[in-house]
Short mmCIF file of C-alpha atoms in Angstrom, two decimals:
data_model
loop_
_atom_site.label_atom_id
_atom_site.label_comp_id
_atom_site.label_asym_id
_atom_site.label_seq_id
_atom_site.Cartn_x
_atom_site.Cartn_y
_atom_site.Cartn_z
CA MET I 3 -42.38 23.34 218.26
CA ARG I 4 -42.48 27.10 217.43
CA HIS I 5 -42.10 26.28 213.70
CA LYS I 6 -45.03 23.92 213.94
CA SER I 7 -47.19 26.49 215.73
CA ILE I 8 -46.24 29.20 213.01
CA GLY I 9 -47.10 26.63 210.31
CA LYS I 10 -50.52 25.92 211.94
CA GLN I 11 -51.26 29.64 212.09
CA LEU I 12 -50.38 30.19 208.44
CA ILE I 13 -52.56 27.27 207.29
CA SER I 14 -55.47 29.02 209.02
CA TYR I 15 -55.62 31.73 206.47
CA PRO I 16 -56.51 29.64 203.34
CA ILE I 17 -59.00 27.77 205.47
CA ILE I 18 -60.60 31.11 206.60
CA PHE I 19 -60.55 32.33 202.90
CA ALA I 20 -62.60 29.22 201.87
CA ALA I 21 -64.96 29.62 204.84
CA CYS I 22 -65.49 33.27 203.76
CA PHE I 23 -66.45 32.02 200.28
CA ILE I 24 -68.97 29.69 201.81
CA TYR I 25 -70.34 32.45 204.01
CA ALA I 26 -70.70 34.94 201.08
CA LEU I 27 -72.27 32.29 198.82
CA GLY I 28 -74.91 31.58 201.49
CA PHE I 29 -75.69 35.25 201.75
CA ASP I 30 -75.75 36.06 198.04
CA TRP I 31 -77.45 32.92 196.92
CA CYS I 32 -80.05 32.52 199.64
CA TYR I 33 -80.45 35.73 201.70
CA ALA I 34 -80.15 38.75 199.41
CA PRO I 35 -82.29 37.64 196.39
CA ASN I 36 -85.12 36.40 198.75
CA ALA I 37 -85.03 39.48 201.10
CA ILE I 38 -84.45 37.28 204.11
CA GLY I 39 -83.43 39.26 207.27
CA PHE I 40 -79.86 38.81 208.39
CA GLY I 41 -78.60 39.70 211.75
CA GLY I 42 -75.68 41.88 212.96
CA LEU I 43 -73.99 44.49 210.84
CA THR I 44 -74.74 42.57 207.62
CA GLY I 45 -78.44 43.02 208.41
CA ILE I 46 -77.92 46.73 209.06
CA SER I 47 -76.06 46.89 205.72
CA GLN I 48 -79.06 45.23 204.05
CA ILE I 49 -81.18 48.12 205.31
CA VAL I 50 -78.76 50.78 203.97
CA ASN I 51 -78.47 49.04 200.65
CA HIS I 52 -82.33 48.78 200.39
CA PHE I 53 -82.75 52.51 200.67
CA VAL I 54 -79.41 53.51 198.98
CA PRO I 55 -78.58 50.83 196.32
CA GLN I 56 -75.38 52.58 195.31
CA VAL I 57 -73.83 51.51 198.56
CA SER I 58 -72.92 47.84 198.45
CA ILE I 59 -73.57 45.56 201.35
CA GLY I 60 -69.90 44.36 201.51
CA ILE I 61 -68.53 47.87 201.70
CA MET I 62 -70.99 49.00 204.28
CA VAL I 63 -70.10 46.06 206.47
CA LEU I 64 -66.43 47.16 206.27
CA ILE I 65 -67.31 50.67 207.22
CA LEU I 66 -69.44 49.53 210.21
CA ASN I 67 -66.83 47.10 211.43
CA ILE I 68 -63.87 49.55 211.55
CA PRO I 69 -64.98 51.37 214.89
CA LEU I 70 -65.92 47.97 216.42
CA PHE I 71 -62.41 46.52 215.73
CA ILE I 72 -60.88 49.67 217.15
CA LEU I 73 -62.90 49.37 220.28
CA GLY I 74 -62.43 45.63 220.53
CA PHE I 75 -58.62 45.56 220.10
CA LYS I 76 -58.00 44.72 223.78
CA ILE I 77 -60.70 42.05 223.85
CA LEU I 78 -59.48 40.18 220.80
CA GLY I 79 -55.82 40.32 221.29
CA LYS I 80 -53.21 40.75 218.55
CA ARG I 81 -53.28 37.28 216.97
CA VAL I 82 -57.16 36.97 216.96
CA LEU I 83 -57.36 40.64 215.73
CA VAL I 84 -55.22 39.95 212.62
CA LYS I 85 -57.14 36.85 211.75
CA SER I 86 -60.48 38.46 212.35
CA LEU I 87 -59.53 41.51 210.21
CA PHE I 88 -58.64 39.07 207.48
CA ALA I 89 -61.97 37.19 207.78
CA MET I 90 -63.90 40.42 207.94
CA LEU I 91 -62.18 41.89 204.86
CA ILE I 92 -62.41 38.76 202.73
CA SER I 93 -66.06 37.87 203.68
CA SER I 94 -67.12 41.50 202.96
CA LEU I 95 -65.36 41.72 199.57
CA MET I 96 -66.50 38.18 198.66
CA VAL I 97 -70.06 39.17 199.19
CA ASP I 98 -69.60 42.11 196.69
CA PHE I 99 -67.55 40.03 194.28
CA LEU I 100 -70.12 37.12 193.93
CA THR I 101 -72.96 39.72 193.45
CA ALA I 102 -70.87 41.38 190.62
CA VAL I 103 -70.02 38.17 188.72
CA TYR I 104 -73.45 36.44 189.01
CA ASP I 105 -76.97 37.51 189.36
CA PHE I 106 -78.44 34.96 191.77
CA PRO I 107 -82.22 34.24 191.05
CA GLN I 108 -84.93 34.03 193.72
CA MET I 109 -85.86 30.55 195.08
CA ASP I 110 -88.44 29.11 197.42
CA PRO I 111 -88.08 31.19 200.65
CA ILE I 112 -88.11 28.20 203.00
CA LEU I 113 -85.30 26.51 201.00
CA ALA I 114 -83.39 29.70 201.08
CA ALA I 115 -83.73 29.93 204.86
CA ILE I 116 -82.66 26.28 205.34
CA PHE I 117 -79.74 26.25 202.94
CA GLY I 118 -78.69 29.72 203.72
CA GLY I 119 -78.54 28.85 207.41
CA LEU I 120 -76.56 25.71 206.54
CA LEU I 121 -73.99 27.62 204.41
CA ILE I 122 -73.63 30.63 206.75
CA GLY I 123 -73.47 28.30 209.73
CA THR I 124 -70.84 26.23 208.10
CA GLY I 125 -68.71 29.34 207.10
CA LEU I 126 -68.94 30.94 210.49
CA GLY I 127 -68.27 27.62 212.33
CA ILE I 128 -64.99 27.08 210.29
CA ILE I 129 -63.99 30.76 210.84
CA PHE I 130 -64.56 30.52 214.64
CA SER I 131 -62.75 27.23 214.72
CA GLN I 132 -59.62 28.95 213.38
CA GLY I 133 -59.68 31.53 216.20
CA ALA I 134 -61.15 34.30 214.07
CA SER I 135 -64.31 36.32 213.93
CA THR I 136 -66.04 38.24 211.31
CA GLY I 137 -66.77 41.14 213.72
CA GLY I 138 -70.36 42.26 213.57
CA SER I 139 -72.76 41.10 216.20
CA ASP I 140 -70.15 38.69 217.61
CA LEU I 141 -67.86 41.53 218.50
CA SER I 142 -70.75 43.89 219.48
CA ALA I 143 -71.96 41.24 222.05
CA ARG I 144 -68.42 40.95 223.55
CA LEU I 145 -68.25 44.79 223.98
CA LEU I 146 -71.70 45.13 225.38
CA ASN I 147 -70.99 42.18 227.71
CA LYS I 148 -68.42 44.39 229.48
CA TRP I 149 -71.19 46.76 230.68
CA LEU I 150 -74.03 44.21 230.78
CA ALA I 151 -72.09 41.39 232.53
CA TRP I 152 -75.35 39.95 234.08
CA ILE I 153 -76.46 38.97 230.66
CA SER I 154 -74.84 35.96 229.00
CA LEU I 155 -72.81 36.48 225.81
CA GLY I 156 -75.01 34.05 223.97
CA ARG I 157 -78.18 35.89 224.92
CA LEU I 158 -76.68 39.20 223.91
CA LEU I 159 -75.62 37.86 220.57
CA MET I 160 -79.24 36.52 219.94
CA ALA I 161 -80.78 39.67 221.09
CA ILE I 162 -78.68 41.79 218.72
CA ASP I 163 -79.35 39.58 215.71
CA LEU I 164 -83.18 39.43 216.43
CA ILE I 165 -83.39 43.15 216.78
CA VAL I 166 -81.59 43.65 213.48
CA ILE I 167 -83.61 40.88 211.70
CA VAL I 168 -86.86 42.72 212.85
CA ALA I 169 -85.43 46.04 211.68
CA VAL I 170 -84.72 44.48 208.23
CA ALA I 171 -88.33 43.22 208.07
CA ILE I 172 -89.67 46.65 208.90
CA ALA I 173 -87.39 48.18 206.20
CA PHE I 174 -88.58 45.57 203.71
CA ARG I 175 -92.21 45.90 204.93
CA SER I 176 -92.35 42.12 205.17
CA LEU I 177 -93.11 39.96 208.26
CA SER I 178 -91.96 36.91 206.21
CA SER I 179 -88.55 38.38 205.95
CA ALA I 180 -88.17 38.32 209.75
CA LEU I 181 -89.74 34.87 210.12
CA TYR I 182 -87.54 33.27 207.48
CA GLY I 183 -84.53 35.12 208.99
CA ILE I 184 -85.29 33.66 212.45
CA VAL I 185 -85.41 30.16 210.94
CA ALA I 186 -82.14 30.65 209.11
CA LEU I 187 -80.51 32.14 212.30
CA TYR I 188 -81.56 29.10 214.28
CA ILE I 189 -80.15 26.70 211.73
CA SER I 190 -76.90 28.63 211.31
CA SER I 191 -76.42 28.59 215.10
CA LEU I 192 -76.84 24.78 215.27
CA VAL I 193 -74.57 24.22 212.31
CA SER I 194 -71.80 26.53 213.66
CA ASP I 195 -72.04 24.95 217.20
CA THR I 196 -71.78 21.45 215.64
CA ILE I 197 -68.63 22.35 213.76
CA LEU I 198 -67.16 24.05 216.90
CA TYR I 199 -68.07 21.50 219.55
CA GLY I 200 -69.05 18.31 217.64
CA PRO I 201 -72.54 16.86 217.45
CA ALA I 202 -73.00 16.64 221.28
CA SER I 203 -72.51 12.83 221.06
CA ALA I 204 -71.28 12.71 224.69
CA LYS I 205 -73.00 13.17 228.04
CA MET I 206 -71.96 13.50 231.65
CA ALA I 207 -73.69 12.38 234.87
CA TYR I 208 -73.75 13.28 238.51
CA ILE I 209 -75.06 10.40 240.70
CA ILE I 210 -75.81 10.72 244.46
CA SER I 211 -76.42 7.49 246.16
CA ASP I 212 -75.88 5.58 249.44
CA HIS I 213 -74.59 2.76 247.26
CA SER I 214 -71.92 4.78 245.47
CA ASP I 215 -69.26 2.07 245.75
CA GLU I 216 -71.47 -0.55 243.92
CA ILE I 217 -72.49 1.92 241.26
CA THR I 218 -68.89 3.00 240.77
CA GLN I 219 -67.78 -0.62 240.21
CA GLY I 220 -70.68 -1.26 237.89
CA ILE I 221 -69.72 1.72 235.72
CA VAL I 222 -66.01 0.86 235.65
CA LEU I 223 -66.39 -2.79 235.11
CA HIS I 224 -69.56 -3.05 232.87
CA MET I 225 -69.57 0.13 231.03
CA GLU I 226 -65.74 0.58 230.94
CA ARG I 227 -65.97 4.23 231.80
CA GLY I 228 -63.80 6.22 234.24
CA VAL I 229 -65.38 7.60 237.37
CA THR I 230 -64.41 10.53 239.60
CA LEU I 231 -65.75 10.66 243.23
CA LEU I 232 -66.54 14.01 244.49
CA HIS I 233 -67.01 14.80 248.19
CA GLY I 234 -70.62 15.96 249.11
CA LYS I 235 -72.50 16.61 252.23
CA GLY I 236 -76.29 16.57 252.61
CA ALA I 237 -77.59 20.09 253.60
CA TYR I 238 -80.50 18.68 255.57
CA SER I 239 -79.00 15.45 257.02
CA GLY I 240 -75.49 16.60 257.33
CA ALA I 241 -74.33 13.18 256.19
CA ASP I 242 -71.16 12.83 254.10
CA LYS I 243 -71.81 11.33 250.63
CA HIS I 244 -69.86 10.52 247.51
CA VAL I 245 -71.05 12.25 244.37
CA ILE I 246 -70.22 10.08 241.33
CA PHE I 247 -69.18 12.07 238.25
CA CYS I 248 -68.65 10.24 234.93
CA ALA I 249 -68.61 11.09 231.18
CA PHE I 250 -69.94 8.60 228.67
CA LYS I 251 -71.10 8.15 225.07
CA LYS I 252 -74.65 9.16 224.20
CA HIS I 253 -75.73 5.61 223.32
CA GLN I 254 -74.69 4.47 226.79
CA ILE I 255 -77.31 6.51 228.70
CA VAL I 256 -79.86 3.72 228.76
CA ALA I 257 -77.31 1.18 230.16
CA LEU I 258 -76.17 3.77 232.88
CA LYS I 259 -79.78 4.33 234.02
CA GLN I 260 -80.56 0.71 234.16
CA LEU I 261 -77.37 0.03 236.11
CA VAL I 262 -78.24 2.70 238.72
CA ARG I 263 -81.86 1.66 238.93
CA GLU I 264 -80.91 -2.00 239.63
CA ILE I 265 -78.47 -1.05 242.43
CA ASP I 266 -80.31 1.99 243.97
CA PRO I 267 -83.81 3.00 242.75
CA THR I 268 -83.74 5.94 245.04
CA ALA I 269 -80.52 7.37 243.70
CA PHE I 270 -80.55 10.95 242.55
CA VAL I 271 -79.22 11.26 238.89
CA ILE I 272 -78.37 14.39 236.90
CA VAL I 273 -77.60 13.81 233.18
CA CYS I 274 -76.18 16.77 231.21
CA GLU I 275 -75.04 17.41 227.64
CA ALA I 276 -71.32 17.56 227.14
CA ARG I 277 -70.40 19.90 224.29
CA GLU I 278 -66.85 18.61 223.94
CA ILE I 279 -64.91 16.08 225.83
CA LEU I 280 -61.15 15.66 225.40
CA GLY I 281 -59.03 12.80 226.75
CA ASP I 282 -58.86 9.06 227.09
CA GLY I 283 -61.85 7.39 225.40
CA PHE I 284 -63.00 10.61 223.65
CA ALA I 285 -61.46 13.16 221.28
CA ASP I 286 -57.67 13.74 221.13
CA PHE I 287 -56.34 17.26 221.99
CA ASP I 288 -54.44 17.30 218.71
CA ASN I 289 -57.82 16.96 216.77
CA ALA I 290 -59.74 19.46 218.84
CA ASN I 291 -60.56 22.97 217.52
CA THR I 292 -58.30 25.51 219.20
#
């Protein structure tokens, strides 16, 4: 088992290397030649490179990341730290390498924002799925979250990226740079989340009804889905109730609502997105990103 685990960890490095190439290609091909604002430390490096062209973006990213990795040692842990240092080093050097070997021409800005977001999101999604990080705004948000615990990590990450994108636009004196950067940021976030958690093809539902037994039987027999009964109590009535909890495929949502409506039109139903579901009838643990 230990040898299998070590082998899995070693395989991560060529995968991270390939992902870093995709990340660098997206930046050098789509962002840099079209002056599209990028978030995080790469965006700050864009600003420095704009005013001091002798300082390459890749080297600047490395310099800015060093203190972050020192501060974030305890947050990341040894295994993640090693992988993240590797990802940060390769992605930064790859950005400078591709710039040196090929002069990428400008393209239509909206195409650059779309395909840049796709490539960057793909690269980051694969890197994150291997338990690594490129540092930058991701690590900055984790560090800030220690002191700003009331703000979610996702919001901190977006706030940092947006602030840097606006700063890049000011440096370039171009509002379009920020607007295209926001489009690219949104696309890259969607793509990386899809790679990490899947295409959100599953949902989960909480159903509160006085006919919980009939609804449960309907779900189990007709939809062939497992059900968990949670104990609930009405705050106003004080009556004990069963709360039906079930996970199901996205295409089954219409059948579920019809089944509940036929049995109890007054039932209270909450349907939520499920980012990832592991277990019988869904994804296997062995195939999940860990």
